[in-house]
GROMACS .gro file of C-alpha atoms in nm:
model
  419
    1MET     CA    1  -1.829  -1.892   0.657
    2THR     CA    2  -1.773  -1.680   0.346
    3TYR     CA    3  -1.882  -1.318   0.368
    4HIS     CA    4  -1.973  -1.069   0.097
    5ALA     CA    5  -1.903  -0.722   0.224
    6GLU     CA    6  -1.999  -0.362   0.169
    7ILE     CA    7  -1.786  -0.084   0.317
    8ILE     CA    8  -1.981   0.228   0.410
    9ALA     CA    9  -1.768   0.532   0.495
   10VAL     CA   10  -1.946   0.810   0.682
   11GLY     CA   11  -1.820   1.168   0.664
   12THR     CA   12  -1.908   1.483   0.473
   13GLU     CA   13  -1.536   1.562   0.445
   14LEU     CA   14  -1.500   1.253   0.223
   15LEU     CA   15  -1.772   1.371  -0.013
   16LEU     CA   16  -1.620   1.720  -0.033
   17GLY     CA   17  -1.287   1.569  -0.128
   18ASN     CA   18  -1.109   1.727   0.168
   19ILE     CA   19  -0.959   1.390   0.259
   20ALA     CA   20  -0.912   1.065   0.070
   21ASN     CA   21  -1.104   0.753   0.169
   22THR     CA   22  -0.796   0.553   0.263
   23ASP     CA   23  -0.997   0.350   0.515
   24ALA     CA   24  -1.193   0.179   0.238
   25GLN     CA   25  -0.880   0.106   0.038
   26GLU     CA   26  -0.695  -0.049   0.330
   27LEU     CA   27  -1.002  -0.238   0.450
   28SER     CA   28  -1.054  -0.392   0.105
   29GLN     CA   29  -0.695  -0.512   0.097
   30ALA     CA   30  -0.718  -0.652   0.449
   31LEU     CA   31  -1.049  -0.828   0.385
   32ALA     CA   32  -0.915  -0.986   0.066
   33SER     CA   33  -0.633  -1.138   0.271
   34VAL     CA   34  -0.886  -1.340   0.473
   35GLY     CA   35  -1.103  -1.437   0.179
   36VAL     CA   36  -1.381  -1.179   0.219
   37ASP     CA   37  -1.520  -1.048  -0.110
   38VAL     CA   38  -1.589  -0.673  -0.105
   39LEU     CA   39  -1.877  -0.606  -0.343
   40TYR     CA   40  -1.946  -0.236  -0.285
   41HIS     CA   41  -1.795   0.085  -0.152
   42THR     CA   42  -2.037   0.357  -0.037
   43VAL     CA   43  -1.965   0.706   0.097
   44VAL     CA   44  -2.233   0.896   0.288
   45GLY     CA   45  -2.221   1.241   0.446
   46ASP     CA   46  -2.304   1.316   0.808
   47ASN     CA   47  -2.676   1.298   0.738
   48PRO     CA   48  -2.892   1.044   0.927
   49GLN     CA   49  -3.157   1.015   0.658
   50ARG     CA   50  -2.915   0.939   0.379
   51LEU     CA   51  -2.723   0.699   0.601
   52GLU     CA   52  -3.049   0.517   0.681
   53GLU     CA   53  -3.113   0.479   0.309
   54ALA     CA   54  -2.759   0.349   0.252
   55VAL     CA   55  -2.795   0.089   0.530
   56ALA     CA   56  -3.131  -0.025   0.398
   57ILE     CA   57  -2.982  -0.080   0.053
   58ALA     CA   58  -2.664  -0.244   0.182
   59GLN     CA   59  -2.838  -0.508   0.394
   60LYS     CA   60  -3.016  -0.635   0.083
   61ARG     CA   61  -2.699  -0.695  -0.117
   62ALA     CA   62  -2.428  -0.786   0.136
   63ASP     CA   63  -2.413  -0.990   0.455
   64LEU     CA   64  -2.115  -0.808   0.610
   65LEU     CA   65  -2.158  -0.432   0.652
   66ILE     CA   66  -1.852  -0.240   0.766
   67PHE     CA   67  -1.899   0.122   0.872
   68THR     CA   68  -1.616   0.369   0.923
   69GLY     CA   69  -1.649   0.709   1.084
   70GLY     CA   70  -1.906   0.887   1.297
   71LEU     CA   71  -1.826   0.709   1.627
   72GLY     CA   72  -1.697   1.010   1.818
   73PRO     CA   73  -1.864   1.194   2.109
   74THR     CA   74  -1.982   1.504   1.919
   75TYR     CA   75  -2.332   1.590   1.801
   76ASP     CA   76  -2.267   1.495   1.437
   77ASP     CA   77  -2.129   1.147   1.520
   78LEU     CA   78  -2.450   0.957   1.451
   79THR     CA   79  -2.334   0.636   1.285
   80LYS     CA   80  -2.412   0.403   1.579
   81GLU     CA   81  -2.755   0.550   1.641
   82THR     CA   82  -2.856   0.543   1.276
   83VAL     CA   83  -2.724   0.195   1.198
   84CYS     CA   84  -2.882   0.043   1.508
   85ARG     CA   85  -3.214   0.211   1.432
   86VAL     CA   86  -3.228   0.063   1.082
   87LEU     CA   87  -3.111  -0.281   1.198
   88ASP     CA   88  -3.345  -0.269   1.500
   89VAL     CA   89  -3.075  -0.327   1.760
   90PRO     CA   90  -3.083  -0.116   2.080
   91LEU     CA   91  -2.782   0.075   2.211
   92THR     CA   92  -2.671  -0.006   2.564
   93PHE     CA   93  -2.395   0.120   2.792
   94HIS     CA   94  -2.097  -0.120   2.800
   95PRO     CA   95  -1.904  -0.081   3.128
   96GLU     CA   96  -1.601  -0.268   2.992
   97ALA     CA   97  -1.575  -0.022   2.702
   98ALA     CA   98  -1.602   0.270   2.944
   99ALA     CA   99  -1.324   0.121   3.157
  100ASP     CA  100  -1.100   0.090   2.849
  101ILE     CA  101  -1.165   0.454   2.754
  102ARG     CA  102  -1.081   0.577   3.106
  103ARG     CA  103  -0.768   0.361   3.115
  104ASN     CA  104  -0.652   0.502   2.778
  105PHE     CA  105  -0.675   0.858   2.909
  106ASP     CA  106  -0.491   0.765   3.229
  107THR     CA  107  -0.211   0.549   3.089
  108ILE     CA  108  -0.175   0.637   2.719
  109PHE     CA  109  -0.300   0.989   2.653
  110HIS     CA  110  -0.209   1.121   3.002
  111ARG     CA  111  -0.475   1.391   3.004
  112GLU     CA  112  -0.813   1.457   3.156
  113MET     CA  113  -1.105   1.291   2.983
  114PRO     CA  114  -1.333   1.553   2.820
  115PRO     CA  115  -1.702   1.563   2.918
  116GLY     CA  116  -1.923   1.344   2.703
  117THR     CA  117  -1.643   1.104   2.605
  118LEU     CA  118  -1.812   0.806   2.769
  119ARG     CA  119  -2.096   0.841   2.519
  120GLN     CA  120  -1.865   0.633   2.302
  121ALA     CA  121  -1.922   0.338   2.538
  122GLU     CA  122  -2.287   0.320   2.424
  123LEU     CA  123  -2.274   0.035   2.175
  124PRO     CA  124  -2.514  -0.215   2.015
  125GLU     CA  125  -2.665  -0.464   2.254
  126GLY     CA  126  -2.486  -0.799   2.246
  127CYS     CA  127  -2.192  -0.674   2.041
  128GLU     CA  128  -1.830  -0.784   2.073
  129VAL     CA  129  -1.633  -0.473   2.167
  130PHE     CA  130  -1.307  -0.390   1.987
  131CYS     CA  131  -1.080  -0.207   2.234
  132ASN     CA  132  -0.908   0.094   2.075
  133ARG     CA  133  -0.554   0.147   2.209
  134VAL     CA  134  -0.467   0.432   1.971
  135GLY     CA  135  -0.780   0.646   2.008
  136THR     CA  136  -1.091   0.697   2.216
  137ALA     CA  137  -1.372   0.542   2.010
  138PRO     CA  138  -1.409   0.163   2.049
  139GLY     CA  139  -1.523  -0.044   1.756
  140CYS     CA  140  -1.750  -0.347   1.763
  141VAL     CA  141  -1.912  -0.628   1.567
  142PHE     CA  142  -2.269  -0.753   1.607
  143ARG     CA  143  -2.528  -0.959   1.425
  144ALA     CA  144  -2.871  -0.836   1.324
  145GLY     CA  145  -3.090  -1.085   1.142
  146ASP     CA  146  -2.913  -1.202   0.829
  147VAL     CA  147  -2.634  -0.945   0.840
  148THR     CA  148  -2.322  -0.888   1.045
  149ALA     CA  149  -2.232  -0.524   1.110
  150VAL     CA  150  -1.895  -0.381   1.207
  151LEU     CA  151  -1.842  -0.028   1.342
  152LEU     CA  152  -1.492   0.120   1.312
  153PRO     CA  153  -1.361   0.472   1.379
  154GLY     CA  154  -1.284   0.685   1.075
  155VAL     CA  155  -0.942   0.814   1.182
  156PRO     CA  156  -0.710   0.614   0.952
  157SER     CA  157  -0.462   0.509   1.222
  158GLU     CA  158  -0.745   0.392   1.448
  159CYS     CA  159  -0.930   0.213   1.169
  160ARG     CA  160  -0.609   0.039   1.065
  161TYR     CA  161  -0.529  -0.066   1.422
  162LEU     CA  162  -0.872  -0.215   1.490
  163THR     CA  163  -0.878  -0.386   1.150
  164GLU     CA  164  -0.548  -0.562   1.215
  165MET     CA  165  -0.585  -0.627   1.587
  166ALA     CA  166  -0.957  -0.703   1.616
  167LEU     CA  167  -1.156  -0.737   1.293
  168LEU     CA  168  -0.924  -0.973   1.104
  169PRO     CA  169  -0.877  -1.206   1.404
  170TRP     CA  170  -1.256  -1.210   1.452
  171LEU     CA  171  -1.312  -1.299   1.086
  172ARG     CA  172  -1.053  -1.576   1.103
  173ARG     CA  173  -1.235  -1.727   1.401
  174GLN     CA  174  -1.555  -1.745   1.196
  175SER     CA  175  -1.392  -1.959   0.931
  176SER     CA  176  -1.401  -2.335   0.968
  177GLY     CA  177  -1.054  -2.363   0.814
  178THR     CA  178  -0.749  -2.153   0.732
  179ILE     CA  179  -0.721  -1.871   0.480
  180LEU     CA  180  -0.372  -1.786   0.357
  181SER     CA  181  -0.259  -1.524   0.105
  182HIS     CA  182   0.061  -1.430  -0.074
  183ASP     CA  183   0.119  -1.100  -0.255
  184LEU     CA  184   0.323  -1.122  -0.576
  185ARG     CA  185   0.489  -0.798  -0.689
  186ILE     CA  186   0.561  -0.732  -1.057
  187PHE     CA  187   0.756  -0.450  -1.222
  188GLY     CA  188   0.807  -0.391  -1.593
  189LEU     CA  189   0.466  -0.509  -1.713
  190SER     CA  190   0.140  -0.316  -1.728
  191GLU     CA  191  -0.181  -0.462  -1.588
  192PRO     CA  192  -0.308  -0.549  -1.942
  193GLN     CA  193   0.020  -0.728  -2.014
  194VAL     CA  194  -0.010  -0.926  -1.691
  195GLN     CA  195  -0.368  -1.007  -1.784
  196GLU     CA  196  -0.253  -1.132  -2.124
  197LEU     CA  197   0.011  -1.354  -1.967
  198LEU     CA  198  -0.205  -1.490  -1.686
  199GLY     CA  199  -0.562  -1.441  -1.806
  200ASP     CA  200  -0.645  -1.810  -1.834
  201LEU     CA  201  -0.505  -1.878  -1.486
  202MET     CA  202  -0.711  -1.593  -1.339
  203ASP     CA  203  -1.028  -1.715  -1.508
  204GLN     CA  204  -0.983  -2.070  -1.381
  205ALA     CA  205  -0.867  -1.983  -1.028
  206VAL     CA  206  -1.126  -2.052  -0.759
  207ASN     CA  207  -0.937  -2.205  -0.468
  208PRO     CA  208  -0.677  -2.070  -0.475
  209SER     CA  209  -0.810  -1.741  -0.612
  210LEU     CA  210  -0.600  -1.485  -0.798
  211SER     CA  211  -0.677  -1.111  -0.791
  212PRO     CA  212  -0.478  -0.830  -0.960
  213TYR     CA  213  -0.420  -0.488  -0.803
  214ALA     CA  214  -0.274  -0.208  -1.014
  215LYS     CA  215  -0.034   0.022  -0.830
  216THR     CA  216   0.168   0.319  -0.951
  217GLY     CA  217   0.414   0.175  -1.199
  218GLU     CA  218   0.369  -0.187  -1.094
  219VAL     CA  219   0.116  -0.467  -1.051
  220MET     CA  220   0.037  -0.678  -0.748
  221LEU     CA  221  -0.131  -1.018  -0.757
  222ARG     CA  222  -0.291  -1.162  -0.445
  223LEU     CA  223  -0.300  -1.542  -0.432
  224THR     CA  224  -0.543  -1.669  -0.168
  225ALA     CA  225  -0.622  -2.026  -0.067
  226LYS     CA  226  -0.859  -2.184   0.182
  227GLY     CA  227  -0.779  -2.516   0.349
  228ASP     CA  228  -0.772  -2.714   0.670
  229SER     CA  229  -0.431  -2.579   0.771
  230PRO     CA  230  -0.158  -2.339   0.654
  231ALA     CA  231   0.030  -2.633   0.506
  232ALA     CA  232  -0.279  -2.739   0.310
  233CYS     CA  233  -0.318  -2.385   0.177
  234GLU     CA  234   0.046  -2.375   0.066
  235GLU     CA  235   0.001  -2.709  -0.107
  236ARG     CA  236  -0.303  -2.576  -0.295
  237MET     CA  237  -0.115  -2.265  -0.404
  238ALA     CA  238   0.212  -2.429  -0.507
  239PRO     CA  239   0.117  -2.547  -0.860
  240LEU     CA  240  -0.039  -2.212  -0.956
  241LEU     CA  241   0.251  -2.020  -0.806
  242GLU     CA  242   0.495  -2.229  -1.008
  243GLN     CA  243   0.303  -2.156  -1.328
  244MET     CA  244   0.304  -1.785  -1.257
  245ARG     CA  245   0.676  -1.784  -1.185
  246GLY     CA  246   0.738  -1.950  -1.520
  247ARG     CA  247   0.526  -1.702  -1.714
  248LEU     CA  248   0.635  -1.383  -1.536
  249GLY     CA  249   1.005  -1.463  -1.523
  250ALA     CA  250   1.228  -1.175  -1.414
  251TYR     CA  251   0.932  -0.935  -1.396
  252LEU     CA  252   0.827  -1.103  -1.069
  253TYR     CA  253   1.049  -0.928  -0.818
  254GLY     CA  254   0.917  -1.046  -0.484
  255ILE     CA  255   0.656  -1.229  -0.280
  256ASP     CA  256   0.515  -1.074   0.037
  257VAL     CA  257   0.750  -0.774   0.023
  258SER     CA  258   0.652  -0.410   0.063
  259GLY     CA  259   0.815  -0.297  -0.260
  260LEU     CA  260   1.121  -0.303  -0.482
  261GLU     CA  261   1.328  -0.127  -0.217
  262GLU     CA  262   1.275  -0.411   0.030
  263THR     CA  263   1.380  -0.670  -0.228
  264VAL     CA  264   1.693  -0.466  -0.305
  265LEU     CA  265   1.770  -0.422   0.065
  266HIS     CA  266   1.764  -0.799   0.120
  267LEU     CA  267   1.980  -0.863  -0.189
  268LEU     CA  268   2.239  -0.604  -0.085
  269HIS     CA  269   2.259  -0.760   0.262
  270ARG     CA  270   2.292  -1.106   0.112
  271HIS     CA  271   2.573  -1.006  -0.124
  272GLY     CA  272   2.748  -0.771   0.117
  273LYS     CA  273   2.717  -0.477  -0.123
  274THR     CA  274   2.648  -0.106  -0.084
  275PHE     CA  275   2.494   0.151  -0.317
  276SER     CA  276   2.453   0.525  -0.355
  277ALA     CA  277   2.222   0.749  -0.556
  278ALA     CA  278   2.253   1.067  -0.760
  279GLU     CA  279   1.906   1.211  -0.804
  280SER     CA  280   1.778   1.493  -1.016
  281CYS     CA  281   1.413   1.444  -1.116
  282THR     CA  282   1.341   1.208  -0.825
  283GLY     CA  283   1.453   1.471  -0.574
  284GLY     CA  284   1.569   1.231  -0.303
  285LEU     CA  285   1.288   0.976  -0.339
  286ILE     CA  286   1.530   0.685  -0.386
  287ALA     CA  287   1.712   0.778  -0.066
  288LYS     CA  288   1.384   0.818   0.122
  289ARG     CA  289   1.247   0.483   0.009
  290ILE     CA  290   1.555   0.287   0.114
  291THR     CA  291   1.605   0.473   0.445
  292ASP     CA  292   1.242   0.412   0.539
  293LEU     CA  293   1.347   0.049   0.592
  294PRO     CA  294   1.529  -0.086   0.898
  295GLY     CA  295   1.882  -0.193   0.813
  296ALA     CA  296   1.934   0.065   0.537
  297SER     CA  297   2.244   0.207   0.707
  298CYS     CA  298   2.434  -0.113   0.629
  299VAL     CA  299   2.375  -0.091   0.253
  300PHE     CA  300   2.316   0.276   0.160
  301ARG     CA  301   2.628   0.494   0.155
  302GLY     CA  302   2.449   0.819   0.072
  303GLY     CA  303   2.303   1.029  -0.205
  304VAL     CA  304   2.328   1.361  -0.385
  305VAL     CA  305   2.021   1.554  -0.499
  306SER     CA  306   2.176   1.735  -0.795
  307TYR     CA  307   1.877   1.938  -0.907
  308THR     CA  308   2.087   2.198  -1.092
  309ASN     CA  309   2.359   2.172  -1.351
  310GLU     CA  310   2.596   2.352  -1.114
  311VAL     CA  311   2.565   2.072  -0.856
  312LYS     CA  312   2.590   1.805  -1.123
  313ALA     CA  313   2.919   1.958  -1.234
  314SER     CA  314   3.075   2.074  -0.905
  315VAL     CA  315   2.971   1.788  -0.675
  316LEU     CA  316   2.928   1.486  -0.902
  317GLY     CA  317   3.196   1.585  -1.150
  318VAL     CA  318   2.976   1.576  -1.461
  319PRO     CA  319   3.187   1.750  -1.731
  320GLN     CA  320   3.049   2.091  -1.823
  321GLU     CA  321   3.113   2.005  -2.186
  322THR     CA  322   2.878   1.705  -2.155
  323LEU     CA  323   2.607   1.921  -1.997
  324ASP     CA  324   2.642   2.186  -2.267
  325ARG     CA  325   2.647   1.940  -2.555
  326TYR     CA  326   2.377   1.692  -2.451
  327GLY     CA  327   2.170   1.875  -2.191
  328ALA     CA  328   2.090   1.765  -1.836
  329VAL     CA  329   1.825   1.517  -1.950
  330SER     CA  330   2.039   1.281  -2.153
  331GLU     CA  331   2.210   0.944  -2.144
  332PRO     CA  332   2.566   1.082  -2.112
  333VAL     CA  333   2.471   1.298  -1.814
  334ALA     CA  334   2.290   1.011  -1.638
  335ARG     CA  335   2.597   0.795  -1.694
  336ALA     CA  336   2.834   1.059  -1.554
  337MET     CA  337   2.607   1.120  -1.253
  338ALA     CA  338   2.603   0.753  -1.159
  339GLU     CA  339   2.978   0.717  -1.199
  340GLY     CA  340   3.035   1.037  -1.000
  341VAL     CA  341   2.828   0.943  -0.698
  342ARG     CA  342   2.982   0.595  -0.685
  343ARG     CA  343   3.326   0.754  -0.687
  344ILE     CA  344   3.265   1.012  -0.415
  345THR     CA  345   3.076   0.777  -0.180
  346GLY     CA  346   3.289   0.468  -0.233
  347SER     CA  347   2.985   0.246  -0.287
  348ASP     CA  348   2.993  -0.081  -0.476
  349LEU     CA  349   2.697   0.016  -0.696
  350SER     CA  350   2.519   0.338  -0.777
  351VAL     CA  351   2.213   0.466  -0.959
  352ALA     CA  352   2.125   0.803  -1.107
  353THR     CA  353   1.809   0.968  -1.238
  354THR     CA  354   1.769   1.270  -1.461
  355GLY     CA  355   1.447   1.363  -1.638
  356LEU     CA  356   1.148   1.589  -1.685
  357ALA     CA  357   0.869   1.552  -1.429
  358GLY     CA  358   0.678   1.851  -1.570
  359PRO     CA  359   0.497   2.069  -1.625
  360ASP     CA  360   0.698   2.143  -1.943
  361GLY     CA  361   0.945   1.976  -2.173
  362ASP     CA  362   1.293   2.115  -2.233
  363ASP     CA  363   1.451   2.323  -2.508
  364ARG     CA  364   1.603   2.015  -2.669
  365GLY     CA  365   1.270   1.859  -2.761
  366ASN     CA  366   1.241   1.613  -2.473
  367PRO     CA  367   0.875   1.580  -2.369
  368VAL     CA  368   0.748   1.562  -2.012
  369GLY     CA  369   0.806   1.213  -1.875
  370THR     CA  370   1.145   1.164  -2.042
  371VAL     CA  371   1.376   1.002  -1.788
  372PHE     CA  372   1.722   0.847  -1.803
  373VAL     CA  373   1.812   0.605  -1.521
  374ALA     CA  374   2.169   0.480  -1.490
  375LEU     CA  375   2.332   0.195  -1.300
  376SER     CA  376   2.705   0.202  -1.240
  377THR     CA  377   2.929  -0.085  -1.125
  378PRO     CA  378   3.309  -0.112  -1.118
  379GLU     CA  379   3.291  -0.293  -1.453
  380ARG     CA  380   3.035  -0.093  -1.651
  381THR     CA  381   2.759   0.165  -1.658
  382VAL     CA  382   2.422   0.105  -1.824
  383VAL     CA  383   2.145   0.356  -1.889
  384ARG     CA  384   1.775   0.293  -1.934
  385HIS     CA  385   1.569   0.548  -2.131
  386MET     CA  386   1.208   0.574  -2.012
  387ASN     CA  387   0.896   0.761  -2.113
  388CYS     CA  388   0.696   0.784  -1.791
  389GLY     CA  389   0.401   0.985  -1.920
  390SER     CA  390   0.269   1.286  -1.731
  391GLY     CA  391   0.215   1.376  -1.367
  392ARG     CA  392   0.505   1.471  -1.141
  393GLU     CA  393   0.439   1.208  -0.876
  394ARG     CA  394   0.398   0.933  -1.136
  395VAL     CA  395   0.720   1.029  -1.316
  396ARG     CA  396   0.917   1.042  -0.993
  397MET     CA  397   0.780   0.711  -0.867
  398LEU     CA  398   0.840   0.529  -1.196
  399ALA     CA  399   1.195   0.662  -1.217
  400SER     CA  400   1.271   0.545  -0.861
  401HIS     CA  401   1.110   0.207  -0.938
  402CYS     CA  402   1.340   0.173  -1.237
  403ALA     CA  403   1.649   0.257  -1.030
  404PHE     CA  404   1.567  -0.012  -0.776
  405ASP     CA  405   1.486  -0.258  -1.055
  406LEU     CA  406   1.828  -0.200  -1.215
  407LEU     CA  407   1.993  -0.270  -0.880
  408ARG     CA  408   1.782  -0.584  -0.835
  409ARG     CA  409   1.869  -0.716  -1.180
  410GLU     CA  410   2.237  -0.651  -1.128
  411LEU     CA  411   2.239  -0.830  -0.792
  412GLU     CA  412   2.039  -1.126  -0.926
  413HIS     CA  413   2.245  -1.145  -1.249
  414LEU     CA  414   1.934  -1.087  -1.459
  415PRO     CA  415   1.941  -0.934  -1.807
  416ILE     CA  416   1.912  -0.555  -1.831
  417GLU     CA  417   1.736  -0.408  -2.131
  418GLY     CA  418   1.977  -0.250  -2.377
  419GLU     CA  419   2.281  -0.458  -2.287
   0.00000   0.00000   0.00000
């Protein structure tokens, strides 16, 4: 069965902008992986009347309604009551849900259960309960006429847990076959450039389908196929995947990886190499990204956050004359930083970043977003000059992307721009 979904997030704090609606983002990505098309996102405050109106509209345009938030035990947690009233499904007490809640307090939370908590065990009649092992509010799925409704807690960690452990398995059981997806990660091309290269393939793709997702500084493509078995899905995807590989070339850096850092980690392990990082504008982001991954200690020797010229000179050994002549944001300084950190850490490879993340340019005429990223090996040092635009987080992320991409290209013997 193929569903068309609407995600309805409940919470005044979302409308006020106090928190981001990460639940909807992660749910959309998860649903796409099992072939569910998300048609609408809706956000409603903690107001029963407006939620009633949203449910009434949603059931006319989608057959899978997924609600997040408003499942707690307090007076303003009215999602269950409101949704069930509109869909004409009574609430009943579910002893098995109550037992799970009590068990969580006894064995996981190790504290006394507050009064009123078992109100969360009142769920739609006939629903399938989703046991919540990371919080107190259970989720559930139930059918009402022509629609299927899902209730999930709004706390991101709880919503994520129930999505992965309960909702996705339930959706897979509803399908008569197998749904399989692969995520293709691309760096060095914008979304319009990817569209230009692959537009005809995207337009023609039905099964398998091909959907682009723009991320900060990179593009992700999700390839999804439906078939009788995983092997049948792979067979359906293979010709399209081969075409995409041919068109994207070296810009395609990985399939089903979390990011450039994971690809680089695997390559370093494979080649028995280590690297280090000298960071100015990225402020330690390269080191954070690689050390977030298990196994980083085998490939990452260390890093230096040289945010001032004094540290660039005294720790990394950047000549003061070079700093005075060219300025901190320059190709010669990036080169000297990379060579310095490789020397002092004893790593096989090294990268360095120096640039302007904002809010202002420098006294040498470099605008915000100017970044120099260097890669140093025992044989040579290369520097890539980037214009990353504005926004501190964007500049820092793009610069760290570039550093990992230079490492990847070196390890895979791929051409590096400017050589």
